[in-house]
JSON list of C-alpha atoms in Angstrom, two decimals:
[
{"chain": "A", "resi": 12, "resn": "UNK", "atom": "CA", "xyz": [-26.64, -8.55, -2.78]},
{"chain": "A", "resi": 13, "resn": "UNK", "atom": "CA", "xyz": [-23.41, -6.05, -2.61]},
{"chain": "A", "resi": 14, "resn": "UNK", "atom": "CA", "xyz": [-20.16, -8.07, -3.75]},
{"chain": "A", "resi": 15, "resn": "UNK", "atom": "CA", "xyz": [-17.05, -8.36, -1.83]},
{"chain": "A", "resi": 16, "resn": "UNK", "atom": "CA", "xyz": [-14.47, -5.55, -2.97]},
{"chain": "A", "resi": 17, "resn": "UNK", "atom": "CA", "xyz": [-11.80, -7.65, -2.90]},
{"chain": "A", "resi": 18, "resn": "UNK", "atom": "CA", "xyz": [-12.86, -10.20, -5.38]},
{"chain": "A", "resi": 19, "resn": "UNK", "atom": "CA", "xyz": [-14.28, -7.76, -7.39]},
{"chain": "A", "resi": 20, "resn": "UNK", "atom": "CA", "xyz": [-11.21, -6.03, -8.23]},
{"chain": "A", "resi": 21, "resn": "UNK", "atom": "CA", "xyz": [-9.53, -9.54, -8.11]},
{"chain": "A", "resi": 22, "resn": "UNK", "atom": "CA", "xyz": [-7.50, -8.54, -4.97]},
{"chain": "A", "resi": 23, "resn": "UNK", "atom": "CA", "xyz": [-5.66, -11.99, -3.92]},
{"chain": "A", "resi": 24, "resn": "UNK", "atom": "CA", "xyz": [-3.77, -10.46, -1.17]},
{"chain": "A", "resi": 25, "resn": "UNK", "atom": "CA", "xyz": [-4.31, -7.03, 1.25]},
{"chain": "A", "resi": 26, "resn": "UNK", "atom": "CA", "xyz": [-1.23, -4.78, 1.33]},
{"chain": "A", "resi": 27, "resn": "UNK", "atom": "CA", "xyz": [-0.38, -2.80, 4.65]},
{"chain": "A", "resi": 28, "resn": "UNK", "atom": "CA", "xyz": [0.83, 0.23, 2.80]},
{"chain": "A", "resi": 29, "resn": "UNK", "atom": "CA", "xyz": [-2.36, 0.28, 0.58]},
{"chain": "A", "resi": 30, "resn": "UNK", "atom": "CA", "xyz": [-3.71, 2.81, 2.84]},
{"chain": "A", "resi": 31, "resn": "UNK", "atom": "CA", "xyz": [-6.47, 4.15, 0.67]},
{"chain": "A", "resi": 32, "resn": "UNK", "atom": "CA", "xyz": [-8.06, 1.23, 0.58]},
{"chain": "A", "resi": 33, "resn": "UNK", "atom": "CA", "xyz": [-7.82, 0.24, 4.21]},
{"chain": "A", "resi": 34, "resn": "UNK", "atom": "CA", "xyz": [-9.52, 3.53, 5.05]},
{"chain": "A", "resi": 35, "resn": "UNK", "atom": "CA", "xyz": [-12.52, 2.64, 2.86]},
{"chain": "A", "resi": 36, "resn": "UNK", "atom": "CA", "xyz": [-12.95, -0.04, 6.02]},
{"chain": "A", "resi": 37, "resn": "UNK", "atom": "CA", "xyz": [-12.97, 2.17, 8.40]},
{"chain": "A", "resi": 38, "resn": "UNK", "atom": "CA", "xyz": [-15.22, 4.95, 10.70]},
{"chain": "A", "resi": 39, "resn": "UNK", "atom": "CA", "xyz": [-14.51, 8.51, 11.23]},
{"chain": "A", "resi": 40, "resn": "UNK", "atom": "CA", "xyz": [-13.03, 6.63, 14.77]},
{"chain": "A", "resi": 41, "resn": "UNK", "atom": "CA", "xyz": [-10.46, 4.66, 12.55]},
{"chain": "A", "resi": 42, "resn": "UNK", "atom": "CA", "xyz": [-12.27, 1.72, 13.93]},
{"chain": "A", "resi": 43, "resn": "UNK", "atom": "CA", "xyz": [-12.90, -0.97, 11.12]},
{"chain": "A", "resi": 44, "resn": "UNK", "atom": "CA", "xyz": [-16.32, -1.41, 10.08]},
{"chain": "A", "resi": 45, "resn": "UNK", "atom": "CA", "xyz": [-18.12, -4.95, 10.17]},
{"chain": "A", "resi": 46, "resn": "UNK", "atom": "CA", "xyz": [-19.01, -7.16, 7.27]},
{"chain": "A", "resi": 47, "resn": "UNK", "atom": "CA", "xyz": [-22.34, -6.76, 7.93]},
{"chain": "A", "resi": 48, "resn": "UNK", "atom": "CA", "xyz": [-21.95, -3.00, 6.61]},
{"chain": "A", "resi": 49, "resn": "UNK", "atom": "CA", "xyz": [-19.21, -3.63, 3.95]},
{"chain": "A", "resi": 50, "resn": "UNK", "atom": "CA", "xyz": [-20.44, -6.99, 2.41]},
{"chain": "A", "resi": 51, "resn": "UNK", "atom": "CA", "xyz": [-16.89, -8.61, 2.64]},
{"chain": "A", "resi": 52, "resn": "UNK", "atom": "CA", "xyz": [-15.93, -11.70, 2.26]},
{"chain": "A", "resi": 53, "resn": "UNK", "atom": "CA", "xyz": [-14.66, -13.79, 5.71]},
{"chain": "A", "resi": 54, "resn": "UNK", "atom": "CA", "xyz": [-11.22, -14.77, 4.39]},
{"chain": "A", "resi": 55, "resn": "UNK", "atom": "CA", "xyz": [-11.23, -11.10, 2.85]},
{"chain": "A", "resi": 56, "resn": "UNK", "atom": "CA", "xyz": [-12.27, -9.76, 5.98]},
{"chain": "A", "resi": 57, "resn": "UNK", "atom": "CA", "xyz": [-9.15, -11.78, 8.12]},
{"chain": "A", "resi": 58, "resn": "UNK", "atom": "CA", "xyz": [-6.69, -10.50, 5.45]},
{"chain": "A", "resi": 59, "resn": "UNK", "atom": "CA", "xyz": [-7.92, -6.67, 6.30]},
{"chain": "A", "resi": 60, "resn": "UNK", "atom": "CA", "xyz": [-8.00, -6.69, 9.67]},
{"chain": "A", "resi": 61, "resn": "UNK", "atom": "CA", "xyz": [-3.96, -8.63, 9.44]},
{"chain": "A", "resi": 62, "resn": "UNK", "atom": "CA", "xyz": [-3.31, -5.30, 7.03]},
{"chain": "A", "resi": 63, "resn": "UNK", "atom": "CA", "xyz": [-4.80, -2.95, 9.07]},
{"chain": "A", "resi": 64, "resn": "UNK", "atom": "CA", "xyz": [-3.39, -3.98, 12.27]},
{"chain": "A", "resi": 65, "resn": "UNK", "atom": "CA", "xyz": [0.08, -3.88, 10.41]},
{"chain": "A", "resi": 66, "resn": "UNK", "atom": "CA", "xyz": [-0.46, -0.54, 8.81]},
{"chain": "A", "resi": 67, "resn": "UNK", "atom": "CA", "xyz": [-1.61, 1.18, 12.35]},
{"chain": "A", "resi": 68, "resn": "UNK", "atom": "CA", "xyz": [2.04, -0.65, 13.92]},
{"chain": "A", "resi": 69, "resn": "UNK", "atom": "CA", "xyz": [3.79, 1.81, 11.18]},
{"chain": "A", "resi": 70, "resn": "UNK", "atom": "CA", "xyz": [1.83, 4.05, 11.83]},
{"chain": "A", "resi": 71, "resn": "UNK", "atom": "CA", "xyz": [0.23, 4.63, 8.23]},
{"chain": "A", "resi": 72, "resn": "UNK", "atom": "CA", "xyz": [-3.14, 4.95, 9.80]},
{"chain": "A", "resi": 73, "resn": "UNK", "atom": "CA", "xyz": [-4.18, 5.94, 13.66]},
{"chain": "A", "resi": 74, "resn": "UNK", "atom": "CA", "xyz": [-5.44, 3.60, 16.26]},
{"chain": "A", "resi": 75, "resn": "UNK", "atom": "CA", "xyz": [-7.92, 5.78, 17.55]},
{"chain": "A", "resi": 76, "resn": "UNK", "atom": "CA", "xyz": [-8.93, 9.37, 16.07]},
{"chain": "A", "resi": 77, "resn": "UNK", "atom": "CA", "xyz": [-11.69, 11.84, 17.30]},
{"chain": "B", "resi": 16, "resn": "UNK", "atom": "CA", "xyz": [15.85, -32.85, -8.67]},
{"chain": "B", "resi": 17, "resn": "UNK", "atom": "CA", "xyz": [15.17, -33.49, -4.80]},
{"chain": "B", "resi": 18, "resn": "UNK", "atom": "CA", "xyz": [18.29, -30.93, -3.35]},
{"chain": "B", "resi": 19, "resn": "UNK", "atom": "CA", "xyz": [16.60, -28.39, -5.98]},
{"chain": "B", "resi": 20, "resn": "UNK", "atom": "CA", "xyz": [13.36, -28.95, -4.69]},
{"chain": "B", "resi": 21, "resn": "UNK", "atom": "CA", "xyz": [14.40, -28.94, -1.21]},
{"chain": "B", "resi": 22, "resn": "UNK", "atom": "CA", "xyz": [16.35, -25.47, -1.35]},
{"chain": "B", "resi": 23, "resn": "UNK", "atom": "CA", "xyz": [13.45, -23.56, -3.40]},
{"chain": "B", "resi": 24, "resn": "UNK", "atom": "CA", "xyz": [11.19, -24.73, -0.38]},
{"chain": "B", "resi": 25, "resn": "UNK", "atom": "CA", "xyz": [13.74, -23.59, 2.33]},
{"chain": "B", "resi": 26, "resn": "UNK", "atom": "CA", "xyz": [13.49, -19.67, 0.62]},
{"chain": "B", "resi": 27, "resn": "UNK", "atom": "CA", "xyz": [10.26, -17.94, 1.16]},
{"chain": "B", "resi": 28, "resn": "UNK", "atom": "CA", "xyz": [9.63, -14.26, 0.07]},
{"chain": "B", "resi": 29, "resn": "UNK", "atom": "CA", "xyz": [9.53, -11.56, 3.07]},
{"chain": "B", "resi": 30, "resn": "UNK", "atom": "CA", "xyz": [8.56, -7.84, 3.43]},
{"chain": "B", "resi": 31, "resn": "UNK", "atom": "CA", "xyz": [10.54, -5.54, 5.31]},
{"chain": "B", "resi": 32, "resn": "UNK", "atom": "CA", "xyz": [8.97, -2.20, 5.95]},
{"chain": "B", "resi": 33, "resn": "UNK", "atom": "CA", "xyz": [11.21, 0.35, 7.95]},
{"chain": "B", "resi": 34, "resn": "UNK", "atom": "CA", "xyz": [10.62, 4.33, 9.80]},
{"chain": "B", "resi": 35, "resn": "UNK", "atom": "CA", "xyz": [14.14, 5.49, 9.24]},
{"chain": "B", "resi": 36, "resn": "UNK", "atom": "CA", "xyz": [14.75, 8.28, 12.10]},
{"chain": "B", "resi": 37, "resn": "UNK", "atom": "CA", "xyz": [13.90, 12.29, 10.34]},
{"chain": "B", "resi": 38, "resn": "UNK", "atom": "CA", "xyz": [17.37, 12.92, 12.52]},
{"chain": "B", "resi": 39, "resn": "UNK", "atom": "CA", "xyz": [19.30, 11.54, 9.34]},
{"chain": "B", "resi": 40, "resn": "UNK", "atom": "CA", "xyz": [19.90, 13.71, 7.12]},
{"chain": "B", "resi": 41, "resn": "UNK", "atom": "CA", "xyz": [18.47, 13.13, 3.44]},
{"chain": "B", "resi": 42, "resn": "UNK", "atom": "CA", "xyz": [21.81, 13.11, 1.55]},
{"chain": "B", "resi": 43, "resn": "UNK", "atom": "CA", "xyz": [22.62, 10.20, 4.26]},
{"chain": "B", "resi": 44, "resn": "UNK", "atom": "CA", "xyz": [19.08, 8.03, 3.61]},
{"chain": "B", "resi": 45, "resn": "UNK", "atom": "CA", "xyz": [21.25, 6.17, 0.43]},
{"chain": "B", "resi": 46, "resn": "UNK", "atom": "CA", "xyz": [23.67, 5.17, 3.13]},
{"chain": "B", "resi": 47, "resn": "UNK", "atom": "CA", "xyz": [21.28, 3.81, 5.64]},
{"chain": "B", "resi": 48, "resn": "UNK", "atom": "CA", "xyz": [19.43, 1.79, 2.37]},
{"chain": "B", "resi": 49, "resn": "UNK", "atom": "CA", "xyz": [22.44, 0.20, 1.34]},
{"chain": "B", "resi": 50, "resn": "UNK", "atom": "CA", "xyz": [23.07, -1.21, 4.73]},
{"chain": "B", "resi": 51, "resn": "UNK", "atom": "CA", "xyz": [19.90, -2.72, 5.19]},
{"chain": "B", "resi": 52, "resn": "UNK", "atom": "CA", "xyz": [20.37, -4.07, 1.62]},
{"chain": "B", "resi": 53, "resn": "UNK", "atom": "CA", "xyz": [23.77, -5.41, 2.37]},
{"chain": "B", "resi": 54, "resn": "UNK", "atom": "CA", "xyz": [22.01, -7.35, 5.59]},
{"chain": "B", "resi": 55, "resn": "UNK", "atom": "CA", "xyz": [19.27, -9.00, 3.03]},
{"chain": "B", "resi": 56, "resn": "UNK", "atom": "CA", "xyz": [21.89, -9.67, 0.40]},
{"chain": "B", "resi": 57, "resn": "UNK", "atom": "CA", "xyz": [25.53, -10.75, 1.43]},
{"chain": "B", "resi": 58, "resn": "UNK", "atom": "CA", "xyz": [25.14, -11.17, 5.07]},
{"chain": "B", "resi": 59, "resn": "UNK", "atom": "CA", "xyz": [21.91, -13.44, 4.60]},
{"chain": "B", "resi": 60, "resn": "UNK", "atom": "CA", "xyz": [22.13, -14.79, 0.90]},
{"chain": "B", "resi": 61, "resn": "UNK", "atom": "CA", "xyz": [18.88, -12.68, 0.40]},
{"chain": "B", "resi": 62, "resn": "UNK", "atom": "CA", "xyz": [17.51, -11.64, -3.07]},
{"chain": "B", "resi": 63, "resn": "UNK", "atom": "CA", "xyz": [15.73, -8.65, -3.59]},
{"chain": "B", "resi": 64, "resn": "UNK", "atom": "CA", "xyz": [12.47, -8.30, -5.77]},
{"chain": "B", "resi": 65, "resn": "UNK", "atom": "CA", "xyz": [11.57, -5.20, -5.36]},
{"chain": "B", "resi": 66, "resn": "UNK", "atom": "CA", "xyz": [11.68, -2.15, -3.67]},
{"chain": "B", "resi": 67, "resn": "UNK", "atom": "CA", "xyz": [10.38, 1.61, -2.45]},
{"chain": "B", "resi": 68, "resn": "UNK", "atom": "CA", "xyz": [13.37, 4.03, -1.64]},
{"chain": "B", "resi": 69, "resn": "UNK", "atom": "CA", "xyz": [12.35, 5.99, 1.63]},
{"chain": "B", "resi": 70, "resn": "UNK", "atom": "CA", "xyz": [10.40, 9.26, 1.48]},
{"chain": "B", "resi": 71, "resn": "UNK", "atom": "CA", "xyz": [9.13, 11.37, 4.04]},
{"chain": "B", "resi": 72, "resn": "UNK", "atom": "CA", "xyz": [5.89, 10.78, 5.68]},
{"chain": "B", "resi": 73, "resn": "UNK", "atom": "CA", "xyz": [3.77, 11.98, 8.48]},
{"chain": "B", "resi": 74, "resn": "UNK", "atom": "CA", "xyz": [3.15, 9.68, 11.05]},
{"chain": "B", "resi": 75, "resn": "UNK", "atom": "CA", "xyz": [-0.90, 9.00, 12.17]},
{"chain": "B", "resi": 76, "resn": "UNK", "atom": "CA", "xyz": [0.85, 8.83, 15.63]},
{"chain": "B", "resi": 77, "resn": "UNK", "atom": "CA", "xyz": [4.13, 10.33, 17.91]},
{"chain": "B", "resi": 78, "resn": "UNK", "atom": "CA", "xyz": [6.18, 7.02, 17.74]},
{"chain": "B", "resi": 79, "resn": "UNK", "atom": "CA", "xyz": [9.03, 6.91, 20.74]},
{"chain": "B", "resi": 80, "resn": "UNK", "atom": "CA", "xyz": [12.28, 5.09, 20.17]},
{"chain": "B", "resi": 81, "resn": "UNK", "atom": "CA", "xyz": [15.04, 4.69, 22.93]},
{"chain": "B", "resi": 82, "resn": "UNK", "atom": "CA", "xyz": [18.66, 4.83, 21.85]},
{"chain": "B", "resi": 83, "resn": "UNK", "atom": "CA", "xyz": [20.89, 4.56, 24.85]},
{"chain": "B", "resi": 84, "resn": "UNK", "atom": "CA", "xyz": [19.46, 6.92, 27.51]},
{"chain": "B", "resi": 85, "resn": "UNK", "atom": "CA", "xyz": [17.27, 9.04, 25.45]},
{"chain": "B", "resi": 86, "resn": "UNK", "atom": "CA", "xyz": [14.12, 8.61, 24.64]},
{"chain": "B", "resi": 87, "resn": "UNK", "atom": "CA", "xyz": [13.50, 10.56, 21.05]},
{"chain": "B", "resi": 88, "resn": "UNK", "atom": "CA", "xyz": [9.90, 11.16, 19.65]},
{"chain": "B", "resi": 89, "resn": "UNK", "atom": "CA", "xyz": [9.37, 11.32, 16.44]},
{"chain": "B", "resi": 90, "resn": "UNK", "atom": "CA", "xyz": [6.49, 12.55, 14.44]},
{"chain": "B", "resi": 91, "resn": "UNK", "atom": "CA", "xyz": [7.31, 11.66, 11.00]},
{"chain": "B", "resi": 92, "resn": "UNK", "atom": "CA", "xyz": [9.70, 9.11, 9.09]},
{"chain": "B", "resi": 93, "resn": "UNK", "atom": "CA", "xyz": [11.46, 8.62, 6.13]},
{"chain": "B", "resi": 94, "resn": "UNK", "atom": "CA", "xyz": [9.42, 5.29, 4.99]},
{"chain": "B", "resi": 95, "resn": "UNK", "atom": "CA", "xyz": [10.20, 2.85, 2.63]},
{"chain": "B", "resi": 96, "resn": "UNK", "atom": "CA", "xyz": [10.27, -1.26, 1.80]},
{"chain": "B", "resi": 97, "resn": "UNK", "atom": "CA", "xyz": [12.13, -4.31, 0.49]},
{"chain": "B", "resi": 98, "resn": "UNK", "atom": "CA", "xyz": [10.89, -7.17, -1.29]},
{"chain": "B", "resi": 99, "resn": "UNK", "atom": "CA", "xyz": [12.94, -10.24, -1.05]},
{"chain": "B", "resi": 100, "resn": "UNK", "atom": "CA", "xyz": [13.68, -13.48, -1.23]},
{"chain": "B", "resi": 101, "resn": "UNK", "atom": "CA", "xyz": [15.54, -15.40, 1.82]},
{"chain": "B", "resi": 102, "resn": "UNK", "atom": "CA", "xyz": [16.13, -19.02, 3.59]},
{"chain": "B", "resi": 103, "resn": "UNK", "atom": "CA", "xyz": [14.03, -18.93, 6.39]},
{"chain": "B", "resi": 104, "resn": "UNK", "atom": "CA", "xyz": [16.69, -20.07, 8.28]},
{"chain": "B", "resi": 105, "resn": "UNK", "atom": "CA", "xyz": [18.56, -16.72, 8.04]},
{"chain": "B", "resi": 106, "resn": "UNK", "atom": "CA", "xyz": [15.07, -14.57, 8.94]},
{"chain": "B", "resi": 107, "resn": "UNK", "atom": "CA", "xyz": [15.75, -14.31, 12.53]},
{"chain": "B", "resi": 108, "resn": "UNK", "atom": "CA", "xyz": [19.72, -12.86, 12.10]},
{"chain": "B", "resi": 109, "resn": "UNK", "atom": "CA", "xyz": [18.44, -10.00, 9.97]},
{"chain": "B", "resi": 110, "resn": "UNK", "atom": "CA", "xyz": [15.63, -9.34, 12.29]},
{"chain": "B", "resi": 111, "resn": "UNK", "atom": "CA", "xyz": [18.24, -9.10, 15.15]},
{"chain": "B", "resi": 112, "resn": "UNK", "atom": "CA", "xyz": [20.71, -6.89, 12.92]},
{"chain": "B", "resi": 113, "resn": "UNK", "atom": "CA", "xyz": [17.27, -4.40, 12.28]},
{"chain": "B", "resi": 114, "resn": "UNK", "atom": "CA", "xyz": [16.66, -4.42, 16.22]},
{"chain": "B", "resi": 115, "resn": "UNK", "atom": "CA", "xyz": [20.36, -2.90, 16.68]},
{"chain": "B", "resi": 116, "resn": "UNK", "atom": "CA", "xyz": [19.96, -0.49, 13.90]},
{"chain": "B", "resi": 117, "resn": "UNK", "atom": "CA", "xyz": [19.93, 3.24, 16.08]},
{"chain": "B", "resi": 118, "resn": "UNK", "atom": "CA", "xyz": [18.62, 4.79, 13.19]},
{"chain": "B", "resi": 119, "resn": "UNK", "atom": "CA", "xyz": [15.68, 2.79, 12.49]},
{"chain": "B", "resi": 120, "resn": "UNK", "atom": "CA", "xyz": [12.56, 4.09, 14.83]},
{"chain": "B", "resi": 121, "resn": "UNK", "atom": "CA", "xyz": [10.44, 0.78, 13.43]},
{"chain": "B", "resi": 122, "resn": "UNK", "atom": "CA", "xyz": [10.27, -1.88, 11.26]},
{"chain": "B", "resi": 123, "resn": "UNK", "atom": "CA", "xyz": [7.94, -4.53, 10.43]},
{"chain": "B", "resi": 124, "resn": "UNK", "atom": "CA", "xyz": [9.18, -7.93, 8.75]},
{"chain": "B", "resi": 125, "resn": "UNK", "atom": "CA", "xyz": [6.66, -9.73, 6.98]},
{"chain": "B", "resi": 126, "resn": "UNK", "atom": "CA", "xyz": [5.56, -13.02, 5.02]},
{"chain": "B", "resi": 127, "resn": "UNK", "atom": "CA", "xyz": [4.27, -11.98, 1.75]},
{"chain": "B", "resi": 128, "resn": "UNK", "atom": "CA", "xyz": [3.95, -12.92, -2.10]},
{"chain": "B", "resi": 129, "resn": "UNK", "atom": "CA", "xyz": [6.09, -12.70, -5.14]},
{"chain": "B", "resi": 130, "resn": "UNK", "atom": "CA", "xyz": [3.73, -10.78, -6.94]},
{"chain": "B", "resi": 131, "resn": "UNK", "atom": "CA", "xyz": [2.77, -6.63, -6.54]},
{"chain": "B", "resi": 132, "resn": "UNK", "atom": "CA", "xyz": [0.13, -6.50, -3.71]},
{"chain": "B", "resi": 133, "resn": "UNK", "atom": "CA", "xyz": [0.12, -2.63, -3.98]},
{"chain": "B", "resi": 134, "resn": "UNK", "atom": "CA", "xyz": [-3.20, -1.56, -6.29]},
{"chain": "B", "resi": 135, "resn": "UNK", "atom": "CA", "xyz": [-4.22, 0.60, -4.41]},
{"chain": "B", "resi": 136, "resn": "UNK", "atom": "CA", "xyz": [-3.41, 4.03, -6.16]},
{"chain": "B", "resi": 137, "resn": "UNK", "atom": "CA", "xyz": [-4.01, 2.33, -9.30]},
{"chain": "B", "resi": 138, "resn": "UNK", "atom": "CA", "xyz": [-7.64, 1.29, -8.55]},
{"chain": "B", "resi": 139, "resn": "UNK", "atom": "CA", "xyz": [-8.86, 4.09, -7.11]},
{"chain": "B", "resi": 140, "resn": "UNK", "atom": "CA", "xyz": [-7.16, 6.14, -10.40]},
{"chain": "B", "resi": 141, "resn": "UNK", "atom": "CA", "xyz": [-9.07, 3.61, -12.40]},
{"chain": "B", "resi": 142, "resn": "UNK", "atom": "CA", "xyz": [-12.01, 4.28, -10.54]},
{"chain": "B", "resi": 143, "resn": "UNK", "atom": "CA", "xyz": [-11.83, 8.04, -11.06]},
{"chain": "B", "resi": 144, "resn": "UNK", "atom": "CA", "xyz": [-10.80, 7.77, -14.82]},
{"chain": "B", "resi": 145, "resn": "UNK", "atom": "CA", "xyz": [-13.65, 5.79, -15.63]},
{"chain": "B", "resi": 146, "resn": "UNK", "atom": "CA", "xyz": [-16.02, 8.24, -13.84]},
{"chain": "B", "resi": 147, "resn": "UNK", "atom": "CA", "xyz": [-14.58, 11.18, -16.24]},
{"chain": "B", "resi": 148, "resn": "UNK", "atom": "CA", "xyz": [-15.00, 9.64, -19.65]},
{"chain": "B", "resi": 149, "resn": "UNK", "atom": "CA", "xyz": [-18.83, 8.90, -18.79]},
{"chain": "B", "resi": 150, "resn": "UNK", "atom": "CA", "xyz": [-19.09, 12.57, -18.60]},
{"chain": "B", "resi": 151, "resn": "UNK", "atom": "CA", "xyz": [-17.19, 13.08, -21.93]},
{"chain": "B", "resi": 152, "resn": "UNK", "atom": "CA", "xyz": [-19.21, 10.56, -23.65]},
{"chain": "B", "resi": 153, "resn": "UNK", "atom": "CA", "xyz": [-22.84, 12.59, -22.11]},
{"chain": "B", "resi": 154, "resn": "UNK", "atom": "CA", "xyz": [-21.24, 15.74, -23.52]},
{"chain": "B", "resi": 155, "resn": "UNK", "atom": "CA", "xyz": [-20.07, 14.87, -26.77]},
{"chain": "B", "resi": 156, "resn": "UNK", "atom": "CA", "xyz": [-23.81, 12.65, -27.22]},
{"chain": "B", "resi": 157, "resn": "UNK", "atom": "CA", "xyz": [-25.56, 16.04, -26.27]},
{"chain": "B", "resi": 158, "resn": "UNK", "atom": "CA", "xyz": [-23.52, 17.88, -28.84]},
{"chain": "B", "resi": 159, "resn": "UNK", "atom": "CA", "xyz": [-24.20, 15.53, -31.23]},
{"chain": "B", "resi": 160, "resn": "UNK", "atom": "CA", "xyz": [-27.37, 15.72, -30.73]},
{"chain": "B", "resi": 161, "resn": "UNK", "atom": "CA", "xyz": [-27.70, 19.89, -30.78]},
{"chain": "B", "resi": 162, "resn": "UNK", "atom": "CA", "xyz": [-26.21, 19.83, -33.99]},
{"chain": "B", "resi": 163, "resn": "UNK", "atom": "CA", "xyz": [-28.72, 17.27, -35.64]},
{"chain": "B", "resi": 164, "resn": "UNK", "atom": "CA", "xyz": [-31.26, 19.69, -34.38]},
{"chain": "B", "resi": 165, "resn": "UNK", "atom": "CA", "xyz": [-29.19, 22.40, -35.92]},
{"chain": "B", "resi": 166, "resn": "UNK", "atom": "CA", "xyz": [-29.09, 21.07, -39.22]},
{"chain": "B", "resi": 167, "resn": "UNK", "atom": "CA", "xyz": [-32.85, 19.88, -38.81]},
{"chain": "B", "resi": 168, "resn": "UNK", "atom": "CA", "xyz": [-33.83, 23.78, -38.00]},
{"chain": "B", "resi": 169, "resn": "UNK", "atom": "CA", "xyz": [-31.59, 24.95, -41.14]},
{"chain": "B", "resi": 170, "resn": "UNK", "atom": "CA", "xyz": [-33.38, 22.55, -43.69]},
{"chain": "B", "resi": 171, "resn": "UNK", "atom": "CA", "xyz": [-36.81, 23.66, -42.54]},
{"chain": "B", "resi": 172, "resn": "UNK", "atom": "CA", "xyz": [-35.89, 27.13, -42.58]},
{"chain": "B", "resi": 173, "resn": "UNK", "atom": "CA", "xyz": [-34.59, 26.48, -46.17]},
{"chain": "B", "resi": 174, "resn": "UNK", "atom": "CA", "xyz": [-37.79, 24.67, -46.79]},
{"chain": "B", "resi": 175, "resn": "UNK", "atom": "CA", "xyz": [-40.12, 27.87, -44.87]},
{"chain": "B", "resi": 176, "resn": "UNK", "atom": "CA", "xyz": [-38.19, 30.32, -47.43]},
{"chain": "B", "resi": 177, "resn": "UNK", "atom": "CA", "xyz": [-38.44, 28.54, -50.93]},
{"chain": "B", "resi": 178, "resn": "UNK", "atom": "CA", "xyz": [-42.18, 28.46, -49.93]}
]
């Protein structure tokens, strides 16, 4: 079984401007991709979805893309 | 020991993240830090932790801000943040000073930790650090190993001629 990426690297708390990392979550569509595929962890999984919605506000990383 | 207690719990640490307009002229960017600064610190009793001076970035999207009449579009931003540490009473007066600012096109105030949450750029370096020495370590075992042979070939050539 995969481990979470976020405990692995002992990642307490998801910045917005990390966006290197929040792009590892997402598809080509800059939509985020689901647990299921990523194997992380459900409070790790809240606190990316909080960062990524903050970091597409400043627009760090696109809503949509094609 | 209570009034202590009850003033450290009043404070909480906050995030501001701000597009400064790419109107402004970069000499001017200081000017426009400062006075966001000045807001955290003397207008709000704010203390600052840390902080990221602006630089210019492209934007993943056209952002739109209105100032008076017109409506400017903007494609990139000078952005940067602030780290700091404020009563929560005084959150919402800074938030309203940042909403009058002209010459911010966005800003996002946040709740956040006293500790560095950015690791980003550092892990991934990590990550591709550790993939080059694993390479190193392959080539320097495989010349290592050539010049065992080597020496191995020499000593039974030595051997083949003092036959």
């Amino acid at each position: 079984m995969k481990q979470c990426f976020f405990s692995k690297n002992n990642i307490k708390h998801i910045d917005y401007k990390d966006t290197e990392i929040l792009k590892k979550f997402l598809n080509p569509h800059a939509r985020m991709l689901a647990r299921k595929k990523t194997s992380v962890s459900a409070k790790s999984q809240r606190q990316l979805s909080e960062a990524v919605k903050r970091a597409r506000f400043m627009g760090l990383i696109p809503f949509i893309a094609r | 020991m209570q009034n202590k207690e009850n003033i450290v719990s009043e404070t909480e640490i906050y995030e501001v993240g701000y597009h400064i307009m790419p109107s402004v002229l970069e000499e001017k960017l200081p000017l426009e830090v400062s006075a966001i600064e000045s807001a955290i610190v003397e207008k709000n009793g704010g203390v600052i932790i840390s902080s990221e001076t602006p630089s210019k970035i492209e934007l993943a999207y056209t952002m739109a801000k209105k100032v008076g009449s017109t409506r400017y579009k903007c494609d990139e931003a000078y952005f940067g943040w602030i780290k700091f540490e404020m009563p929560a009473s005084n959150v919402n007066t800074l938030k309203t000073f940042l909403d009058a600012q002209d010459n911010i096109l966005r800003f996002i105030l946040i709740k956040t930790v006293r500790e560095n949450t950015l690791v980003g750029a550092k892990l991934l370096a990590d990550e591709k650090s550790a993939l080059i020495p694993k390479e190193d370590v392959k080539s320097e075992l495989k010349v290592a190993k050539t010049s065992a042979t080597e020496a191995e070939i020499d000593k039974t050539i030595d051997e083949l001629v003092k036959a």
